[in-house]
PDB file of C-alpha atoms in Angstrom:
ATOM      1  CA  MET A 162      28.118  15.816  19.739  1.00  0.00           C
ATOM      2  CA  ASN A 163      26.286  18.220  16.977  1.00  0.00           C
ATOM      3  CA  GLN A 164      23.801  16.198  15.544  1.00  0.00           C
ATOM      4  CA  LYS A 165      22.007  17.528  12.455  1.00  0.00           C
ATOM      5  CA  ARG A 166      18.174  17.613  12.866  1.00  0.00           C
ATOM      6  CA  TYR A 167      15.939  16.054  10.319  1.00  0.00           C
ATOM      7  CA  ARG A 168      14.257  18.262   7.847  1.00  0.00           C
ATOM      8  CA  ARG A 169      10.685  16.982   6.548  1.00  0.00           C
ATOM      9  CA  ARG A 170      10.744  16.507   2.813  1.00  0.00           C
ATOM     10  CA  ASN A 171       6.962  18.221   2.250  1.00  0.00           C
ATOM     11  CA  THR A 172       6.289  21.552   3.331  1.00  0.00           C
ATOM     12  CA  MET A 173       2.547  22.321   4.427  1.00  0.00           C
ATOM     13  CA  ALA A 174       2.124  24.178   1.254  1.00  0.00           C
ATOM     14  CA  PHE A 175       2.734  21.053  -0.739  1.00  0.00           C
ATOM     15  CA  THR A 176       0.584  18.933   1.463  1.00  0.00           C
ATOM     16  CA  VAL A 177      -1.990  21.466   0.978  1.00  0.00           C
ATOM     17  CA  LEU A 178      -1.949  21.489  -2.900  1.00  0.00           C
ATOM     18  CA  ALA A 179      -1.672  17.382  -2.972  1.00  0.00           C
ATOM     19  CA  TYR A 180      -4.731  17.215  -1.153  1.00  0.00           C
ATOM     20  CA  PHE A 181      -6.577  20.126  -3.072  1.00  0.00           C
ATOM     21  CA  THR A 182      -5.570  18.474  -6.317  1.00  0.00           C
ATOM     22  CA  LEU A 183      -7.239  15.628  -5.501  1.00  0.00           C
ATOM     23  CA  PHE A 184     -10.388  17.032  -4.237  1.00  0.00           C
ATOM     24  CA  ALA A 185     -10.789  19.709  -6.936  1.00  0.00           C
ATOM     25  CA  GLY A 186     -10.361  17.047  -9.658  1.00  0.00           C
ATOM     26  CA  VAL A 187     -13.038  14.770  -8.092  1.00  0.00           C
ATOM     27  CA  VAL A 188     -15.318  17.884  -7.490  1.00  0.00           C
ATOM     28  CA  MET A 189     -14.768  18.844 -11.434  1.00  0.00           C
ATOM     29  CA  PHE A 190     -15.613  15.230 -12.340  1.00  0.00           C
ATOM     30  CA  CYS A 191     -18.712  15.182 -10.386  1.00  0.00           C
ATOM     31  CA  ILE A 192     -19.849  18.375 -11.802  1.00  0.00           C
ATOM     32  CA  GLY A 193     -19.306  17.035 -15.444  1.00  0.00           C
ATOM     33  CA  LEU A 194     -21.137  14.103 -14.973  1.00  0.00           C
ATOM     34  CA  TYR A 195     -24.109  16.051 -13.403  1.00  0.00           C
ATOM     35  CA  ASN A 196     -24.161  17.988 -16.446  1.00  0.00           C
ATOM     36  CA  ALA A 197     -23.404  15.399 -18.959  1.00  0.00           C
ATOM     37  CA  ASP A 198     -26.858  14.487 -20.858  1.00  0.00           C
ATOM     38  CA  ASN A 199     -24.964  13.933 -24.393  1.00  0.00           C
ATOM     39  CA  LEU A 200     -21.369  13.754 -24.761  1.00  0.00           C
ATOM     40  CA  GLN A 201     -19.651  15.925 -27.395  1.00  0.00           C
ATOM     41  CA  LEU A 202     -15.995  15.732 -28.564  1.00  0.00           C
ATOM     42  CA  ASN A 203     -14.825  18.688 -26.408  1.00  0.00           C
ATOM     43  CA  GLU A 204     -16.459  17.139 -23.218  1.00  0.00           C
ATOM     44  CA  LYS A 205     -14.755  14.069 -23.970  1.00  0.00           C
ATOM     45  CA  GLY A 206     -11.212  16.203 -23.778  1.00  0.00           C
ATOM     46  CA  TYR A 207     -12.896  17.487 -20.694  1.00  0.00           C
ATOM     47  CA  TYR A 208     -13.437  14.392 -18.889  1.00  0.00           C
ATOM     48  CA  ILE A 209     -10.174  12.928 -19.911  1.00  0.00           C
ATOM     49  CA  ALA A 210      -8.172  16.026 -18.880  1.00  0.00           C
ATOM     50  CA  VAL A 211      -9.844  15.839 -15.462  1.00  0.00           C
ATOM     51  CA  MET A 212      -8.902  11.801 -14.812  1.00  0.00           C
ATOM     52  CA  ILE A 213      -5.512  13.093 -15.574  1.00  0.00           C
ATOM     53  CA  LEU A 214      -6.231  15.677 -12.943  1.00  0.00           C
ATOM     54  CA  VAL A 215      -7.522  13.203 -10.300  1.00  0.00           C
ATOM     55  CA  ALA A 216      -5.027  10.453 -11.279  1.00  0.00           C
ATOM     56  CA  VAL A 217      -1.937  12.891 -10.270  1.00  0.00           C
ATOM     57  CA  GLY A 218      -3.724  13.971  -7.283  1.00  0.00           C
ATOM     58  CA  ALA A 219      -4.215  10.810  -5.843  1.00  0.00           C
ATOM     59  CA  ILE A 220      -0.571   9.891  -6.710  1.00  0.00           C
ATOM     60  CA  LEU A 221       0.531  13.097  -5.019  1.00  0.00           C
ATOM     61  CA  THR A 222      -2.060  12.576  -1.777  1.00  0.00           C
ATOM     62  CA  GLN A 223      -0.774   9.051  -1.482  1.00  0.00           C
ATOM     63  CA  LYS A 224       2.892  10.194  -1.342  1.00  0.00           C
ATOM     64  CA  VAL A 225       2.647  12.700   0.808  1.00  0.00           C
ATOM     65  CA  THR A 226       1.131  11.273   3.180  1.00  0.00           C
ATOM     66  CA  ARG A 227       3.759   8.393   3.245  1.00  0.00           C
ATOM     67  CA  ASP A 228       6.282  10.798   3.458  1.00  0.00           C
ATOM     68  CA  ASN A 229       4.868  12.717   6.573  1.00  0.00           C
ATOM     69  CA  ALA A 230       4.639   9.688   8.388  1.00  0.00           C
ATOM     70  CA  GLU A 231       7.843   8.351   7.846  1.00  0.00           C
ATOM     71  CA  ASP A 232       9.277  11.899   8.812  1.00  0.00           C
ATOM     72  CA  ASN A 233       7.229  11.833  11.801  1.00  0.00           C
ATOM     73  CA  ASP A 234       8.669   8.596  12.804  1.00  0.00           C
ATOM     74  CA  ILE A 235      11.987   9.581  12.477  1.00  0.00           C
ATOM     75  CA  ILE A 236      11.562  12.638  13.996  1.00  0.00           C
ATOM     76  CA  ALA A 237      10.458  10.968  17.028  1.00  0.00           C
ATOM     77  CA  GLU A 238      13.053   8.279  16.810  1.00  0.00           C
ATOM     78  CA  GLN A 239      15.471  11.509  16.780  1.00  0.00           C
ATOM     79  CA  GLU A 240      13.543  12.863  20.000  1.00  0.00           C
ATOM     80  CA  GLN A 241      13.783   9.823  21.545  1.00  0.00           C
ATOM     81  CA  GLU A 242      17.792   9.263  21.313  1.00  0.00           C
ATOM     82  CA  ARG A 243      18.065  13.147  22.138  1.00  0.00           C
ATOM     83  CA  GLN A 244      16.352  12.568  25.559  1.00  0.00           C
ATOM     84  CA  MET A 245      18.283   9.278  26.155  1.00  0.00           C
ATOM     85  CA  SER A 246      21.554  10.898  25.520  1.00  0.00           C
ATOM     86  CA  ASN A 247      20.673  13.884  27.780  1.00  0.00           C
ATOM     87  CA  ASN A 248      19.377  11.503  30.563  1.00  0.00           C
ATOM     88  CA  ARG A 249      22.668   9.135  30.512  1.00  0.00           C
ATOM     89  CA  ILE A 250      25.243  10.373  33.699  1.00  0.00           C
ATOM     90  CA  PRO A 251      28.672  11.329  32.517  1.00  0.00           C
ATOM     91  CA  SER A 252      31.138   8.578  34.093  1.00  0.00           C
ATOM     92  CA  SER A 253      33.493  11.109  35.411  1.00  0.00           C
ATOM     93  CA  SER A 254      31.000  11.929  37.653  1.00  0.00           C
ATOM     94  CA  LYS A 255      30.293   8.691  39.215  1.00  0.00           C
ATOM     95  CA  GLU A 256      34.225   8.838  40.298  1.00  0.00           C
ATOM     96  CA  SER A 257      33.761  11.672  42.309  1.00  0.00           C
TER      97      SER A 257
END
């Protein structure tokens, strides 16, 4: 019984990058709002770019969080099955 171990979908670096992208976009947007007295055309482009960054960060963060939760459930289930298979008494030892 050579069971294959489940591999996580997201590395720690990707998870940190997803959270960083979300928080960096929000911080950049807040800085822009704080400094906005009257909006010029280049500032409007800045806000559009930051809002795209926030949207991508939110989507990435949601995906990473969901994938990590599913991976934890699958790994816990595999560990439980592995422990149950180790605790079973072989049928040949009952006959002795």
